[in-house]
Coordinates of C-alpha atoms in Angstrom, one line a residue:
X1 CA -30.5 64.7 58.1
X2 CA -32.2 67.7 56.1
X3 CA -28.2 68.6 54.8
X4 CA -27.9 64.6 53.9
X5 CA -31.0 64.5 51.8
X6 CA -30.0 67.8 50.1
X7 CA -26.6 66.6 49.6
X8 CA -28.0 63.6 47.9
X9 CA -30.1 65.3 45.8
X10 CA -27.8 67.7 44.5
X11 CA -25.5 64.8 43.6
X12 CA -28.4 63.5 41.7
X13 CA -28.9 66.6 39.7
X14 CA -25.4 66.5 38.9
X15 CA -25.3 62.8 37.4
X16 CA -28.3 63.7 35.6
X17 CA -27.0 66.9 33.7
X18 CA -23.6 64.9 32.7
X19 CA -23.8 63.6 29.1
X20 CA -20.5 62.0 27.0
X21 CA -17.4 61.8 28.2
X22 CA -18.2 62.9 32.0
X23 CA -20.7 60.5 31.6
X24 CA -18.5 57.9 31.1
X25 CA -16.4 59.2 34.1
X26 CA -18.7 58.9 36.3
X27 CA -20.1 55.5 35.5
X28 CA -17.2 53.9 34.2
X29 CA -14.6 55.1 37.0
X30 CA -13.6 52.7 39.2
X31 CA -11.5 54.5 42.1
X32 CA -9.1 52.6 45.3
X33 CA -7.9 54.6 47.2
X34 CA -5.0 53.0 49.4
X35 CA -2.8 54.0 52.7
X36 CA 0.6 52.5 53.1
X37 CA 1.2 52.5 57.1
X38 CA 4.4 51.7 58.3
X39 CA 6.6 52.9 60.7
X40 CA 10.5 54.5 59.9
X41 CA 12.6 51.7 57.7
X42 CA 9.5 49.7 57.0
X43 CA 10.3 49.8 53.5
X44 CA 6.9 52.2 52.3
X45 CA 9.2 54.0 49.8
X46 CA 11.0 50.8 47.8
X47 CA 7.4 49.2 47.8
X48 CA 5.8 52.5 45.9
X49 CA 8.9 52.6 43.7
X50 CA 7.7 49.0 43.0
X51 CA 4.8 49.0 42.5
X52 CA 4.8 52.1 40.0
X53 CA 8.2 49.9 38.1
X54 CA 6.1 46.5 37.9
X55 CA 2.9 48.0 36.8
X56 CA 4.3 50.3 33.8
X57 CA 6.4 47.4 33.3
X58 CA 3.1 45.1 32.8
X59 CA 0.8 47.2 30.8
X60 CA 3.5 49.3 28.7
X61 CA 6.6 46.5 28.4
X62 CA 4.6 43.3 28.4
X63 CA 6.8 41.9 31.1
X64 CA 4.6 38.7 32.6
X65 CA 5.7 40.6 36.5
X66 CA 2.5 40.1 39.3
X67 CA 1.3 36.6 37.9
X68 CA -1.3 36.3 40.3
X69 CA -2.8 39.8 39.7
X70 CA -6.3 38.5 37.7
X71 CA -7.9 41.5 38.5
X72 CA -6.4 43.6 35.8
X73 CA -5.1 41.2 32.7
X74 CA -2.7 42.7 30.7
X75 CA -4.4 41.9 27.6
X76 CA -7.3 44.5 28.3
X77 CA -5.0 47.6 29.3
X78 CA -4.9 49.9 26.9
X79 CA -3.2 53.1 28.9
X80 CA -1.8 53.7 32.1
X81 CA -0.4 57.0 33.4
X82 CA 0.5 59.1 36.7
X83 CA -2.0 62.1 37.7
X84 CA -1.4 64.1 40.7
X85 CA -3.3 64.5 43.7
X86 CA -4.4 68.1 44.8
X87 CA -2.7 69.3 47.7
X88 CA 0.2 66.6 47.8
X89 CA 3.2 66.3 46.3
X90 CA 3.8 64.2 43.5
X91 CA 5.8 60.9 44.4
X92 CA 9.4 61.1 43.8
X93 CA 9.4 57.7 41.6
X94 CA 11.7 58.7 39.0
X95 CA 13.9 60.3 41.6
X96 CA 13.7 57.0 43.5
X97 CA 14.7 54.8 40.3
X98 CA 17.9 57.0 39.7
X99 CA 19.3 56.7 43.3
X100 CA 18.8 53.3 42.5
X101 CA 20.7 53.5 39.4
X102 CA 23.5 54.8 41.2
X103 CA 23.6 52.0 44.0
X104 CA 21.8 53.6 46.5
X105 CA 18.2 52.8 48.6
X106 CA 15.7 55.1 48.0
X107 CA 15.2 57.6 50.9
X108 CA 12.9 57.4 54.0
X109 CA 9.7 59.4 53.6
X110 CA 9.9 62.6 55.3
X111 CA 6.5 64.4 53.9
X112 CA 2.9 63.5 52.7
X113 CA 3.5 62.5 48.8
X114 CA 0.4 61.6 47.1
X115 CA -0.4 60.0 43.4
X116 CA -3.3 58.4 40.9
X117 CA -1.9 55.6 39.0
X118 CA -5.0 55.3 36.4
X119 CA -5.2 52.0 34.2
X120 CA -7.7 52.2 31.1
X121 CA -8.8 48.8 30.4
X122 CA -10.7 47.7 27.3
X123 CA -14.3 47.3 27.9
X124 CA -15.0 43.1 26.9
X125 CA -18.6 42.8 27.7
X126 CA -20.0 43.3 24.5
X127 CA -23.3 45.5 25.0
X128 CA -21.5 47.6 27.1
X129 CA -19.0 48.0 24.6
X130 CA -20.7 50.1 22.4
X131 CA -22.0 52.4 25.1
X132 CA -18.6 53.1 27.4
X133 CA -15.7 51.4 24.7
X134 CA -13.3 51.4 28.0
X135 CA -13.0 52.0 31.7
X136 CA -10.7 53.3 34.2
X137 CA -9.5 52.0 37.4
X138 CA -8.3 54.7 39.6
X139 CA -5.4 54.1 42.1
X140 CA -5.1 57.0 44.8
X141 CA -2.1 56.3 46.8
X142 CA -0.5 58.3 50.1
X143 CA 2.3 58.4 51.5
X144 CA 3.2 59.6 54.6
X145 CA 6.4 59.1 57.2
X146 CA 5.8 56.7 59.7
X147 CA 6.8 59.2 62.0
X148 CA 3.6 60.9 61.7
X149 CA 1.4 58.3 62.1
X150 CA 2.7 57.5 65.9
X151 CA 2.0 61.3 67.1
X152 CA -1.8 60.8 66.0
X153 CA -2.2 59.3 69.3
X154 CA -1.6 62.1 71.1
X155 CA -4.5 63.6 70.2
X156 CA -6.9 62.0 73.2
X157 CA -4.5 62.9 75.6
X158 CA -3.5 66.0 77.8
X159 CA -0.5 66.9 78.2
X160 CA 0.4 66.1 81.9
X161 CA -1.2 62.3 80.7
X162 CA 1.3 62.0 77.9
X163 CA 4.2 63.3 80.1
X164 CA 3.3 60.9 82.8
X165 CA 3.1 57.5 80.2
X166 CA 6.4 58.9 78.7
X167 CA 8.2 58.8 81.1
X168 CA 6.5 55.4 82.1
X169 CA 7.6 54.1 78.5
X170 CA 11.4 55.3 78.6
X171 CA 11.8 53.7 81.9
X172 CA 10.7 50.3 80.8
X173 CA 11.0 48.0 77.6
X174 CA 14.0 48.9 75.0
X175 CA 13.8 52.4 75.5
X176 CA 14.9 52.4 79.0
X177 CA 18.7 51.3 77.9
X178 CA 18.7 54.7 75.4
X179 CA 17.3 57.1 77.9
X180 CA 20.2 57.0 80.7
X181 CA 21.9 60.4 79.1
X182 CA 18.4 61.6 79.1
X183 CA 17.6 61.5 82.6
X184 CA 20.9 62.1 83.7
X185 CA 20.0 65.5 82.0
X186 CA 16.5 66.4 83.9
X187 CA 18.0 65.4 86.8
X188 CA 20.8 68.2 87.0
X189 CA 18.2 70.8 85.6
X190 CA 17.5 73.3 87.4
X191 CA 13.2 73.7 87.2
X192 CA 12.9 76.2 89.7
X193 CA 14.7 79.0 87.2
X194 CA 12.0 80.4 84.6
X195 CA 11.7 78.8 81.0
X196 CA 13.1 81.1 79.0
X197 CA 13.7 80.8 75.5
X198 CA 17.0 79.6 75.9
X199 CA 16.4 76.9 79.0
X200 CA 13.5 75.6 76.8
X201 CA 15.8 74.9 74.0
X202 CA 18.5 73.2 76.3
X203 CA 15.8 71.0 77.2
X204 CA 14.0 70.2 73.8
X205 CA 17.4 69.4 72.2
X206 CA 18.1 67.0 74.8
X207 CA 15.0 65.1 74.5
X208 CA 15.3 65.4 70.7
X209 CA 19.1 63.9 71.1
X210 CA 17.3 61.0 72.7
X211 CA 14.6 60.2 70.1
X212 CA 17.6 60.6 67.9
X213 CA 19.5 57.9 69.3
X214 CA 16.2 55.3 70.6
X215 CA 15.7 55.5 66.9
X216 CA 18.5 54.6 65.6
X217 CA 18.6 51.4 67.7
X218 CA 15.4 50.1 66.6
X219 CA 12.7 51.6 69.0
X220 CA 9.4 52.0 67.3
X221 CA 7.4 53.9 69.5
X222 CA 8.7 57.3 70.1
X223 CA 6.9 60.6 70.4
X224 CA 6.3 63.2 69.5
X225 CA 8.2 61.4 66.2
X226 CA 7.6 64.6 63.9
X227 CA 10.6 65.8 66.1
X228 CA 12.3 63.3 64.1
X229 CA 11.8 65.2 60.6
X230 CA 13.9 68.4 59.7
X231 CA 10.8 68.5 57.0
X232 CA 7.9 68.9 59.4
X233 CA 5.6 71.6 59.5
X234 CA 5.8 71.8 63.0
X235 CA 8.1 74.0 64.4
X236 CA 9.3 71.9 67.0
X237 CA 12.0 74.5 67.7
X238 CA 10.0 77.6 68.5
X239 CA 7.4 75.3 70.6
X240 CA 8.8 72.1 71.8
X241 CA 8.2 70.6 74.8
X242 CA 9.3 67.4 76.5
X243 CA 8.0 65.0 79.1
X244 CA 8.5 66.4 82.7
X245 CA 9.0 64.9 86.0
X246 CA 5.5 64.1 87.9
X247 CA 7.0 66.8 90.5
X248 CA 5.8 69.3 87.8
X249 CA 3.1 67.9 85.7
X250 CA 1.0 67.1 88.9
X251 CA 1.7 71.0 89.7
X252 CA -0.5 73.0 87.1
X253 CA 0.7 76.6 88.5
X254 CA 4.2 75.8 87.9
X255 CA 6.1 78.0 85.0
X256 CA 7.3 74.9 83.0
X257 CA 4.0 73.1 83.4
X258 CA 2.6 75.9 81.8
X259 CA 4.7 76.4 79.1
X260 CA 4.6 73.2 78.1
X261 CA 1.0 72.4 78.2
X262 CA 0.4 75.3 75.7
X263 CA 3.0 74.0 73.9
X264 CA 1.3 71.1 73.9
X265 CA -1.9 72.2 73.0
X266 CA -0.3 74.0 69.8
X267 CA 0.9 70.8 68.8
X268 CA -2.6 69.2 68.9
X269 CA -4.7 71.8 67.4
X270 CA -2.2 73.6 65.0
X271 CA -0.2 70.1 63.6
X272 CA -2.0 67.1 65.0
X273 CA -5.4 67.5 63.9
X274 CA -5.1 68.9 60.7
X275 CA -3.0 65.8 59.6
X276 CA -5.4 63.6 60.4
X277 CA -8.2 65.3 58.5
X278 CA -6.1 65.7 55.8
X279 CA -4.3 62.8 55.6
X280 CA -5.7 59.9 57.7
X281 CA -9.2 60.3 57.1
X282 CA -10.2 59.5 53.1
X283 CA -8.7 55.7 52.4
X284 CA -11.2 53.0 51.9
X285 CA -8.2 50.0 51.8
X286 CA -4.9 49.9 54.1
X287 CA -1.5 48.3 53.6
X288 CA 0.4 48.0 57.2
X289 CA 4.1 47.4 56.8
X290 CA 5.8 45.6 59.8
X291 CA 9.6 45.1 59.3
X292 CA 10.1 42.3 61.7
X293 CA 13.7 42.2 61.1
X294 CA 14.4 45.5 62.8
X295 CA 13.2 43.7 66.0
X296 CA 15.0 40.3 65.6
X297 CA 17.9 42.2 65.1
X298 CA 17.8 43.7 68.7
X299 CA 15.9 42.3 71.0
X300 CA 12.7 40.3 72.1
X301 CA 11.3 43.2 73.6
X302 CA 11.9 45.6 70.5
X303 CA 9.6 43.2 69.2
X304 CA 6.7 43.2 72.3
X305 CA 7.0 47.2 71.4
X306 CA 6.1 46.6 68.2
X307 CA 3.1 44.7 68.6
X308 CA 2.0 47.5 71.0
X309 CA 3.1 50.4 68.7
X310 CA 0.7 48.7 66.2
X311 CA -2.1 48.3 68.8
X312 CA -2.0 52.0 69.1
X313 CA -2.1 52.5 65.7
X314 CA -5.2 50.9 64.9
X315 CA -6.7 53.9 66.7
X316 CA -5.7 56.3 64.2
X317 CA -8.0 54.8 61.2
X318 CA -12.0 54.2 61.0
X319 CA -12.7 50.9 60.3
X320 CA -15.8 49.6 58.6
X321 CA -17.2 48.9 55.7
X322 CA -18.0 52.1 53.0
X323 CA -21.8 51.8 51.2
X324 CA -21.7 53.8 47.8
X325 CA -23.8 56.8 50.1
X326 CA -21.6 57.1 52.6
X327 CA -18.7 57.0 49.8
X328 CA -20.4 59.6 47.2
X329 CA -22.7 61.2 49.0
X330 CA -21.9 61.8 52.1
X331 CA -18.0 61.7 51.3
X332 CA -17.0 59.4 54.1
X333 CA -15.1 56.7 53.7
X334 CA -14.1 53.6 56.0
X335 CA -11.2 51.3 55.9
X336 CA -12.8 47.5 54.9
X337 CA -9.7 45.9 54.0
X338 CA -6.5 45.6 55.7
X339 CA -3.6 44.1 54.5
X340 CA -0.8 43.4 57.3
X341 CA 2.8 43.1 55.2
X342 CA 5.7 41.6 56.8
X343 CA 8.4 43.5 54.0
X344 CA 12.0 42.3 52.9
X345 CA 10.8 38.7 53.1
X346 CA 13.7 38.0 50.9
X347 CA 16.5 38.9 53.6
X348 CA 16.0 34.8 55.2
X349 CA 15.6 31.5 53.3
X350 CA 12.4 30.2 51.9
X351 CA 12.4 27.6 54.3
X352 CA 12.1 30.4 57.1
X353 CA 9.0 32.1 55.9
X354 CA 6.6 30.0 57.5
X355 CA 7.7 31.3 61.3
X356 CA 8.3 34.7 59.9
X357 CA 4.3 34.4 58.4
X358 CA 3.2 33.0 61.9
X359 CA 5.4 35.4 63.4
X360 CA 3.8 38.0 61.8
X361 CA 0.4 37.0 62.7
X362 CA 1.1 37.3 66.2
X363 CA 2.8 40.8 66.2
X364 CA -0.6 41.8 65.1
X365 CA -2.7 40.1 67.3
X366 CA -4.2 44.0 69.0
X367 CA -4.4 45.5 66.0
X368 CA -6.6 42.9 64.7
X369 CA -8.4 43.3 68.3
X370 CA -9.3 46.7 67.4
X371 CA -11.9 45.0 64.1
X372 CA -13.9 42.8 66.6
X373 CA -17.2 43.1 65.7
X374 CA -16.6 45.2 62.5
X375 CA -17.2 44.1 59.1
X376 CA -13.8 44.0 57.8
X377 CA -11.6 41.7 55.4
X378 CA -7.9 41.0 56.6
X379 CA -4.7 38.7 55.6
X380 CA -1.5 38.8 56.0
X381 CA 1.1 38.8 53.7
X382 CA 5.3 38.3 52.7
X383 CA 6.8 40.5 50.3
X384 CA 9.4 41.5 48.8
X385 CA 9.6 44.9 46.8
X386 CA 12.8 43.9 45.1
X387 CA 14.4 40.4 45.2
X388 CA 18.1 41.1 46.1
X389 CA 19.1 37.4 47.7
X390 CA 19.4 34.2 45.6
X391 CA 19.0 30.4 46.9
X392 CA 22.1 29.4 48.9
X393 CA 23.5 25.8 48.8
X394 CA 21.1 24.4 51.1
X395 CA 17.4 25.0 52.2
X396 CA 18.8 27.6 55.0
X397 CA 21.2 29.7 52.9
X398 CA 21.2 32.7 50.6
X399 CA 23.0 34.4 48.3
X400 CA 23.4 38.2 47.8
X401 CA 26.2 41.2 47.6
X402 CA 27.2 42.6 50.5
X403 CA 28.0 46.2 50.9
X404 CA 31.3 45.8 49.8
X405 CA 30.6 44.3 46.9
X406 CA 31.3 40.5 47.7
X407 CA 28.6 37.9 46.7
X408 CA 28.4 35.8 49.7
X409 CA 26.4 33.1 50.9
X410 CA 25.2 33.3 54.8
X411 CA 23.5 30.4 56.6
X412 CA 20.8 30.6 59.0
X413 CA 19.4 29.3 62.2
X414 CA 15.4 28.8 62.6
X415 CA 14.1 32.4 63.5
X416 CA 11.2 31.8 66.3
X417 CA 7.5 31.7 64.7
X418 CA 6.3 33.3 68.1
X419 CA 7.7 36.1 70.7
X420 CA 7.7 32.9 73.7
X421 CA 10.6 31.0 71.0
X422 CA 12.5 34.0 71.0
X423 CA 15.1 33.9 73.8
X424 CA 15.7 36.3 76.1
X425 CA 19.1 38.7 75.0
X426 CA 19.0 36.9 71.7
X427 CA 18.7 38.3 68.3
X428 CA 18.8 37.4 64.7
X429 CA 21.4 39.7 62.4
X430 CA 19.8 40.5 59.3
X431 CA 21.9 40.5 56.3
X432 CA 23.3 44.0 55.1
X433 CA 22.5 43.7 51.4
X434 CA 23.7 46.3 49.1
X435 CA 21.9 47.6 45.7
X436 CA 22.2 44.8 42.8
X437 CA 23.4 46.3 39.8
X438 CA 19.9 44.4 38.1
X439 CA 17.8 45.9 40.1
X440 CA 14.8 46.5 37.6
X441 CA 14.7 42.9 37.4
X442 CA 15.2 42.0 40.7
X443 CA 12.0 44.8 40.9
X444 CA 10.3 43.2 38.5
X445 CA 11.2 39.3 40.4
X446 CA 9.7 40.8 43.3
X447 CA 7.3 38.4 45.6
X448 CA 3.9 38.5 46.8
X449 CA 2.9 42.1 45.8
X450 CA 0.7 40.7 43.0
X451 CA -1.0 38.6 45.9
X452 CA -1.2 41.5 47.9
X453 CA -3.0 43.5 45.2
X454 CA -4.9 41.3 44.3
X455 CA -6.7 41.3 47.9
X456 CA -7.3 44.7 48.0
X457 CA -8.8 45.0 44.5
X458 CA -10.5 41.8 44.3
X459 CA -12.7 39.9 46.6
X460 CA -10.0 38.7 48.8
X461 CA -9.6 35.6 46.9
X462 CA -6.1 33.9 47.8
X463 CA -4.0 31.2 45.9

């Protein structure tokens, strides 16, 4: 308590001493900072790209893009430009527009990037005109692969307790159809030999071969994912590990027990919890990206995963409502808004929306769980970071260009508005829709991001 009230005190020799333009900082700063949460393919990257395009677009083109965005009117910005973050690297948004350019999707997010989009808007009230002429509104944005955030997790557990529920979740749901090759593997190896550097590799690169593949058919909850990522920090080669039969893991003298538990451990303390102090503890708003369609095009039960995937996720954040102490003083911050984003709305007719909104809504049903009792503002949300798909003929077509090139017109059945609709073995194929040459203005055409923003920043007023 004796550090807090010295803390505070400090802070308020500091605004004291500050005179003109600091002064003006520090009274007339107005600063969100935002986490984007989504797991691989959810789209985080094309809705940065986005939102970076559409803004500069606003307040530096005039284009009337984000109608429903009251909270910063384009008549009142005077400036708006990209700062860095310290310790993050700067978001690869111009990078991003040129793979565009050249007909390709921007690519997945495979380290931390971090940005400040700052907006100086003319001050109207007219006393505090003359005092502070403008003020800034400070967007702090992070980005980090979805990979990461489903390792975070790991953290309350040891390592013979993640073995054991690993091997519980690749024998059951989606994953079990992927892991076949897997087993087969563990099951010819030979344990009672020592783990030696090269044994520990054979093993690690068969595990890896699986996440590989699981992920490439649509399962969401894999670990650990930064195995995933040629970019991590980890190195997963040098001190991998893999879940092990219960025959070991309930043996703690056995060699590849051991070997793997300080594996383990070096995973937690040297990877694990660093990342979340770094990068999942200062947000005060979050954007959850769910891409439904990755589900409805395999299964029913890629779909179940999903809603648990984003149950466990929930347990990653601190949710609760930030007071100005805890924010400047204390430098503590609490998630109090929570916006759950179903992306690439555009991919199915408008007439489908509904059940892919009510959909939605049920998918997040234990994430949601997780805010009983807790002070916090949630809605969920459709959007579209680019429009690529036109009307069709009728109210269940649409339009777009294939990836050969074609312009085609597909028609489609009602997708289920909850998991119980949803047939078992049935699935939904989701339209393979290349790059449109107009793609600024397809960015620009994009729907429900000025909705979404205007949530967070606002007071959660909807239209």
């Amino acid at each position: 308590m004796q550090k807090n009230i010295a803390t505070f005190f400090d802070k308020t020799r500091e605004i004291a001493s500050l005179t003109g333009d600091k002064l003006s900082s520090a009274f007339n700063k107005e600063t969100h900072r935002f986490t984007i949460t989504g797991l691989s393919r959810s789209g985080k990257s094309m809705l940065f790209t986005s939102l970076i395009t559409m803004l500069k677009s606003r307040s530096e083109e005039g284009y009337a893009c984000l109608p429903l965005l009251r909270y910063l009117p384009p008549s009142q910005v005077l400036d708006m430009h990209i700062e860095p973050i310290d310790g993050y690297k700067p978001f690869p948004h111009i990078q991003n527009i040129e793979d565009l350019e050249n007909g390709q999707w921007p690519k997945a997010t495979e380290e931390a990037f971090g940005f400040k989009l700052v907006v100086r808007l003319k001050e109207t009230a007219s006393l505090k005109r003359h005092v502070l002429p403008h003020s800034d509104v400070v967007f702090e944005f992070i980005d980090y692969p979805g990979e990461w955030v489903t390792d975070i997790p790991m953290l309350s557990k040891t390592y013979a307790h993640w073995s054991d529920s690993a091997w519980a979740q690749l024998s059951s749901g989606p994953q079990q159809y992927f892991a076949n090759q897997w087993k087969a593997f563990v099951n010819q190896f030979d344990f009672e030999q020592e783990p030696t550097e090269q044994r520990i590799q054979l093993l690690v690169n068969a595990y890896r071969d699986y996440l590989v593949d699981a992920k490439a058919n649509g399962i969401s909850l894999l670990q650990p994912g930064s195995f995933l990522l040629e970019s991590s920090d980890f190195d997963w080669q040098a001190f991998g590990f893999t879940p092990l039969p219960s025959s070991i893991t309930s043996d703690v003298s056995h060699p590849w027990f051991n070997i793997f538990d300080k594996h383990f451990a070096k995973f937690q303390n040297g990877w694990l919890t660093p990342l979340k102090q770094s990068i999942f503890k200062e947000t005060d708003k979050q954007i959850i990206l769910v891409d439904l369609f990755e589900g409805l095009n395999h299964s029913r039960q890629h779909l179940y995963q999903l809603k648990e995937t984003l149950s466990h996720l929930a347990d990653t954040f601190v949710y609760g409502q930030s007071t100005w102490f805890s924010r400047n003083v204390l430098k503590k911050e609490q998630i109090g808004k929570v916006a759950f984003v179903a992306t690439k709305s555009d991919l199915i007719p408008v007439s489908q929306r509904g059940n892919l909104l009510s959909l939605l809504m049920q998918i997040t049903e234990g994430a949601r769980a997780r805010f009983d009792g807790k002070p916090i503002q949630f809605e969920h949300f459709l959007v579209s970071s680019m429009q690529v798909t036109d009307d069709g003929s009728n109210e269940d077509a649409i339009r777009y260009k294939d990836t050969d090139g074609r312009y085609v017109e597909s028609t489609f059945e009602p997708i289920p508005s909850t998991l119980k609709e949803m047939e078992e073995g049935s699935h939904f194929p989701v339209p393979d829709v290349s790059v449109p040459s107009d793609y600024k203005a397809r960015i620009l055409a994009g729907k429900g991001v000025d909705r979404l923003l205007q949530f967070l920043l606002g007071k959660g007023e909807q239209e």
